[in-house]
Every structure is written in C-alpha cells, then in structure tokens.
Amino acid sequence: MKRSRVNQIIREGEAFIRSFGQVLPPFANWSPAELARRRPPGIVDARLGWDITDYGQGRFDELGLFLFTARNGRAADLAAGGGMLYAEKVMISRRDQLSPMHRHVVKAEDIINRGGGTLVIELFASAPDGSIDRQAGLEVPTDGVMRSVEAGGKLQLAPGESVTLMPGVWHAFWGEGADVLIGEVSTVNDDLTDNVFADPIGRFSSIEEDEEPIRLLVSDYDRWLA
Ligand SMILES: [Fe+2]
C-alpha cells in the first residue's frame, strides 16, 4: 500500500479517536526523525506505536485494520510468572472492513467496543490440531457473562460491550453500520510470531514509498531505525 495512503489513514484515525475524547500517548506525535533521534527501547523494542495493516493484500477498505499499540509488556516476564504481562491497543475497524480469521497461540485478548457502530465478531473453536472446527460450538465470556456461540456464530457487540478470547479461539471481526473504535487489552503480545491466519496472508503491509512518512509504523522500525 502507498505511504501516502498510510499517512492519510493515520490522520483520519487520530481524528476519529479524538472525536471520542481519547488522546494517544505523546510518542504518537513524534516524527520519524524524532523517533530515530530519541529511540527509547521502551517504545522501539516493545514495538509500541502505529500499525496500519492491509494484511499485505492491498485492499485496505475491505481487508484491513488500524492499530496503535499503547503498551506492551515483557515476554521474559511470562516465563518468570510475574511482572508486566499485559498489552493495550487502540484499534479502528471501519464499516464492513474485515480483520480476517485468525487465532493466537499465547495471547488472550479482550476486544472492547469503545464507540461508534456495532462490532461483529465471528467465532470458531479450534480442532485438536489447531485448525478451525466447523462443527463445535463454544462458550466465550462477554463482560463477565458466559455466552454460547455456534460454530461460525457472530457476536454483535454494541458500544461498551466486550468479549474475552482465549488462545486458540478463531476470530474475525468488522464494523457494522459505522466505523468502530475498539480497545484491546491482552497478554503481552508478539505480533511477529503470535498470529495464525486461516488464509495465507501477512500480518503487516508492504509499503510503496510515494511520499515521506509522517509517522513510522511498527513494521518500519527494523529498516528505518537500523
Ligand atoms: Fe486477535
């Protein structure tokens, strides 16, 4: 996807977030030059920041997600059994914009509708080999209340509602009726290794540089901050 489009999506996304009275942390406003100069390991190594993805397919309006990782813990703390075990993202699913079917190996996540349209989440259980079980129903916690969902069932989350997805639960989601501001509260997260997609797609965008980036994406850090 073109860098000019990424820049535009960042501008639109930030305005959408602000329209709900939410403000991103200070480093959200750092230029690429400022991030390269200051380079805090707590941001760069934790891979905090902007993450605009079309899953490598070049059709952002139909298949894509806006993410901003606001905090991310330490993977080593997981093994140690205590410490900074959590992460938080701000996301936007546009109306009818699919985040494709996937599951996680390590990460449990609460997906929260923070405002806007209805957030639709399609769910499947995992078969013993980890693939999608197209027959078995499943139970998921929604704001402390267990809900039964049939295979491929679609939860409709209104603003304020959330679902807890444990590792292994297959999920895809999109906005219905309007764009949706989403919160994600999760286990410490490694997006390089912990996303298993049903279809052979990527997790990040490949960028065609047609103008200067206004902000670096997390997926730019290895190359731009080397
Ligand atoms: Fe997920």
Tab-separated table of C-alpha atoms and ligand atoms in Angstrom:
chain	number	residue	atom	x	y	z
A	1	MET	CA	0.000	0.000	0.000
A	2	LYS	CA	1.169	3.513	-0.721
A	3	ARG	CA	2.818	5.576	2.045
A	4	SER	CA	0.536	8.485	1.155
A	5	ARG	CA	-2.464	6.283	1.966
A	6	VAL	CA	-0.898	5.195	5.276
A	7	ASN	CA	-0.315	8.858	6.168
A	8	GLN	CA	-3.937	9.661	5.336
A	9	ILE	CA	-5.241	6.720	7.427
A	10	ILE	CA	-3.123	7.865	10.403
A	11	ARG	CA	-4.560	11.383	10.173
A	12	GLU	CA	-8.139	10.117	9.841
A	13	GLY	CA	-7.691	7.554	12.622
A	14	GLU	CA	-6.263	10.043	15.084
A	15	ALA	CA	-9.164	12.419	14.417
A	16	PHE	CA	-11.653	9.564	14.891
A	17	ILE	CA	-10.044	8.630	18.236
A	18	ARG	CA	-10.104	12.259	19.399
A	19	SER	CA	-13.789	12.505	18.472
A	20	PHE	CA	-14.441	10.103	21.392
A	21	GLY	CA	-12.369	12.218	23.800
A	22	GLN	CA	-9.450	9.761	23.749
A	23	VAL	CA	-5.920	11.050	23.302
A	24	LEU	CA	-2.948	8.900	22.303
A	25	PRO	CA	0.328	8.982	24.287
A	26	PRO	CA	2.978	11.649	23.472
A	27	PHE	CA	5.118	9.413	21.235
A	28	ALA	CA	2.180	9.082	18.835
A	29	ASN	CA	3.065	12.599	17.679
A	30	TRP	CA	6.795	12.028	17.139
A	31	SER	CA	8.075	12.447	13.598
A	32	PRO	CA	10.264	9.679	12.140
A	33	ALA	CA	13.308	11.921	12.753
A	34	GLU	CA	12.405	12.439	16.423
A	35	LEU	CA	11.788	8.735	16.970
A	36	ALA	CA	15.145	7.927	15.313
A	37	ARG	CA	16.946	10.504	17.475
A	38	ARG	CA	15.387	9.529	20.836
A	39	ARG	CA	14.912	5.823	20.140
A	40	PRO	CA	13.637	4.741	23.595
A	41	PRO	CA	13.920	0.946	23.949
A	42	GLY	CA	10.625	1.070	25.865
A	43	ILE	CA	8.962	2.145	22.622
A	44	VAL	CA	11.074	0.678	19.829
A	45	ASP	CA	11.916	-2.722	21.351
A	46	ALA	CA	8.423	-3.147	22.809
A	47	ARG	CA	7.117	-2.278	19.326
A	48	LEU	CA	4.737	0.405	20.551
A	49	GLY	CA	3.167	2.752	18.048
A	50	TRP	CA	1.367	2.936	14.730
A	51	ASP	CA	0.388	-0.215	12.881
A	52	ILE	CA	-1.741	0.266	9.769
A	53	THR	CA	-2.232	-3.061	8.050
A	54	ASP	CA	-3.848	-4.299	4.865
A	55	TYR	CA	-2.537	-7.795	5.670
A	56	GLY	CA	-0.325	-7.437	2.596
A	57	GLN	CA	-3.299	-7.651	0.222
A	58	GLY	CA	-3.562	-4.047	-0.994
A	59	ARG	CA	-7.327	-3.714	-0.345
A	60	PHE	CA	-7.371	-1.737	2.925
A	61	ASP	CA	-11.025	-0.667	2.668
A	62	GLU	CA	-12.220	-4.291	2.537
A	63	LEU	CA	-9.429	-6.078	4.413
A	64	GLY	CA	-7.508	-4.073	6.958
A	65	LEU	CA	-7.172	-2.691	10.443
A	66	PHE	CA	-5.914	0.452	12.141
A	67	LEU	CA	-3.937	-0.306	15.294
A	68	PHE	CA	-1.957	1.743	17.764
A	69	THR	CA	-0.060	-0.229	20.412
A	70	ALA	CA	-0.089	1.934	23.528
A	71	ARG	CA	1.701	-0.500	25.868
A	72	ASN	CA	3.284	-3.928	25.681
A	73	GLY	CA	4.861	-5.974	28.439
A	74	ARG	CA	7.930	-8.181	28.588
A	75	ALA	CA	7.861	-11.660	27.097
A	76	ALA	CA	10.523	-12.753	29.610
A	77	ASP	CA	8.127	-11.901	32.444
A	78	LEU	CA	5.703	-14.522	31.114
A	79	ALA	CA	8.288	-17.251	31.616
A	80	ALA	CA	9.153	-15.799	35.035
A	81	GLY	CA	5.488	-15.991	36.050
A	82	GLY	CA	5.072	-12.370	37.116
A	83	GLY	CA	5.626	-8.799	36.039
A	84	MET	CA	4.479	-6.798	33.031
A	85	LEU	CA	2.309	-9.422	31.389
A	86	TYR	CA	-0.136	-7.129	29.634
A	87	ALA	CA	-0.588	-5.044	26.496
A	88	GLU	CA	-3.056	-2.465	25.228
A	89	LYS	CA	-4.028	-1.419	21.728
A	90	VAL	CA	-6.373	1.156	20.277
A	91	MET	CA	-7.896	-0.070	17.022
A	92	ILE	CA	-10.387	1.050	14.409
A	93	SER	CA	-12.425	-1.353	12.309
A	94	ARG	CA	-14.089	0.598	9.574
A	95	ARG	CA	-17.595	-0.221	8.443
A	96	ASP	CA	-17.523	-3.563	6.559
A	97	GLN	CA	-13.699	-3.691	6.829
A	98	LEU	CA	-12.680	-7.250	7.664
A	99	SER	CA	-9.955	-8.276	10.080
A	100	PRO	CA	-9.500	-11.807	8.751
A	101	MET	CA	-9.975	-15.093	10.596
A	102	HIS	CA	-7.059	-15.814	12.940
A	103	ARG	CA	-6.118	-17.187	16.318
A	104	HIS	CA	-3.324	-16.638	18.805
A	105	VAL	CA	-1.009	-19.142	20.466
A	106	VAL	CA	-0.043	-17.162	23.586
A	107	LYS	CA	-2.228	-14.066	23.710
A	108	ALA	CA	-5.592	-13.862	25.442
A	109	GLU	CA	-7.403	-10.665	24.481
A	110	ASP	CA	-10.403	-8.638	25.453
A	111	ILE	CA	-11.853	-6.939	22.380
A	112	ILE	CA	-13.895	-3.952	23.511
A	113	ASN	CA	-16.301	-1.809	21.515
A	114	ARG	CA	-15.391	1.698	22.733
A	115	GLY	CA	-17.844	3.514	20.475
A	116	GLY	CA	-19.242	4.025	17.006
A	117	GLY	CA	-21.008	1.228	15.155
A	118	THR	CA	-21.643	-2.392	16.086
A	119	LEU	CA	-18.585	-4.633	16.290
A	120	VAL	CA	-19.324	-8.035	14.751
A	121	ILE	CA	-17.032	-10.919	15.770
A	122	GLU	CA	-17.277	-14.278	14.001
A	123	LEU	CA	-16.060	-17.192	16.127
A	124	PHE	CA	-14.917	-20.789	15.765
A	125	ALA	CA	-13.344	-23.208	18.218
A	126	SER	CA	-10.025	-24.933	17.451
A	127	ALA	CA	-9.930	-28.587	16.433
A	128	PRO	CA	-7.328	-30.717	18.284
A	129	ASP	CA	-4.767	-29.959	15.520
A	130	GLY	CA	-5.374	-26.200	15.875
A	131	SER	CA	-7.366	-25.824	12.661
A	132	ILE	CA	-10.877	-24.348	12.530
A	133	ASP	CA	-13.521	-26.648	13.972
A	134	ARG	CA	-16.519	-26.024	11.712
A	135	GLN	CA	-18.911	-28.095	13.853
A	136	ALA	CA	-18.314	-27.481	17.548
A	137	GLY	CA	-19.900	-24.571	19.353
A	138	LEU	CA	-18.024	-22.641	22.007
A	139	GLU	CA	-18.540	-20.524	25.100
A	140	VAL	CA	-16.967	-17.099	25.469
A	141	PRO	CA	-17.045	-14.609	28.361
A	142	THR	CA	-18.731	-11.318	27.458
A	143	ASP	CA	-18.301	-8.760	30.225
A	144	GLY	CA	-18.272	-11.489	32.845
A	145	VAL	CA	-21.236	-13.413	31.428
A	146	MET	CA	-20.668	-16.651	29.509
A	147	ARG	CA	-22.324	-16.770	26.109
A	148	SER	CA	-22.789	-19.859	23.919
A	149	VAL	CA	-21.967	-19.386	20.261
A	150	GLU	CA	-22.459	-21.914	17.475
A	151	ALA	CA	-19.588	-22.620	15.062
A	152	GLY	CA	-19.236	-19.522	12.880
A	153	GLY	CA	-21.649	-17.617	15.103
A	154	LYS	CA	-21.438	-13.847	15.044
A	155	LEU	CA	-21.371	-11.869	18.277
A	156	GLN	CA	-22.718	-8.353	17.896
A	157	LEU	CA	-21.054	-6.015	20.375
A	158	ALA	CA	-22.649	-2.609	20.948
A	159	PRO	CA	-20.567	0.275	22.315
A	160	GLY	CA	-19.445	-0.633	25.856
A	161	GLU	CA	-19.605	-4.402	25.275
A	162	SER	CA	-16.606	-6.722	25.057
A	163	VAL	CA	-15.596	-10.337	24.588
A	164	THR	CA	-12.683	-12.288	26.044
A	165	LEU	CA	-10.915	-14.512	23.502
A	166	MET	CA	-8.589	-17.139	24.925
A	167	PRO	CA	-5.670	-18.541	22.871
A	168	GLY	CA	-6.966	-20.943	20.239
A	169	VAL	CA	-10.332	-19.233	19.669
A	170	TRP	CA	-10.572	-18.387	15.960
A	171	HIS	CA	-11.954	-14.897	15.310
A	172	ALA	CA	-12.615	-12.396	12.538
A	173	PHE	CA	-14.272	-9.008	13.025
A	174	TRP	CA	-15.587	-5.922	11.264
A	175	GLY	CA	-17.597	-2.769	11.886
A	176	GLU	CA	-21.306	-2.791	11.093
A	177	GLY	CA	-23.359	0.332	10.455
A	178	ALA	CA	-20.447	2.687	11.123
A	179	ASP	CA	-16.724	2.693	11.915
A	180	VAL	CA	-15.931	1.282	15.371
A	181	LEU	CA	-13.374	2.438	17.936
A	182	ILE	CA	-12.002	-0.711	19.568
A	183	GLY	CA	-9.919	-1.271	22.670
A	184	GLU	CA	-7.779	-4.351	23.067
A	185	VAL	CA	-6.484	-5.391	26.491
A	186	SER	CA	-4.360	-8.511	26.239
A	187	THR	CA	-1.483	-10.652	27.332
A	188	VAL	CA	1.947	-9.291	26.379
A	189	ASN	CA	1.982	-9.587	22.634
A	190	ASP	CA	4.442	-10.506	19.879
A	191	ASP	CA	2.767	-9.781	16.539
A	192	LEU	CA	5.765	-11.221	14.661
A	193	THR	CA	5.048	-14.729	15.936
A	194	ASP	CA	1.628	-14.982	17.597
A	195	ASN	CA	-0.876	-14.625	14.725
A	196	VAL	CA	-2.091	-17.751	12.931
A	197	PHE	CA	-4.263	-16.847	9.932
A	198	ALA	CA	-6.782	-19.175	8.308
A	199	ASP	CA	-5.739	-17.944	4.858
A	200	PRO	CA	-2.151	-17.459	3.673
A	201	ILE	CA	-1.845	-13.712	4.270
A	202	GLY	CA	0.648	-11.478	6.022
A	203	ARG	CA	0.243	-9.535	9.264
A	204	PHE	CA	1.796	-6.274	8.038
A	205	SER	CA	1.560	-4.004	4.996
A	206	SER	CA	4.270	-3.781	2.396
A	207	ILE	CA	4.757	-0.087	1.715
A	208	GLU	CA	5.317	1.674	-1.587
A	209	GLU	CA	7.198	4.889	-0.760
A	210	ASP	CA	5.481	7.660	-2.740
A	211	GLU	CA	5.895	10.383	-0.082
A	212	GLU	CA	7.679	10.900	3.257
A	213	PRO	CA	6.114	9.113	6.250
A	214	ILE	CA	4.513	11.471	8.774
A	215	ARG	CA	4.901	8.700	11.411
A	216	LEU	CA	6.782	5.415	11.344
A	217	LEU	CA	4.821	2.190	11.562
A	218	VAL	CA	5.975	-0.502	13.976
A	219	SER	CA	6.758	-2.576	10.883
A	220	ASP	CA	9.111	0.236	9.710
A	221	TYR	CA	11.297	0.141	12.832
A	222	ASP	CA	13.736	-2.582	11.706
A	223	ARG	CA	14.525	-0.796	8.458
A	224	TRP	CA	14.172	2.897	9.340
A	225	LEU	CA	15.792	2.764	12.776
A	226	ALA	CA	18.615	0.334	11.896
B	1	FE	FE	-6.841	-11.384	17.548
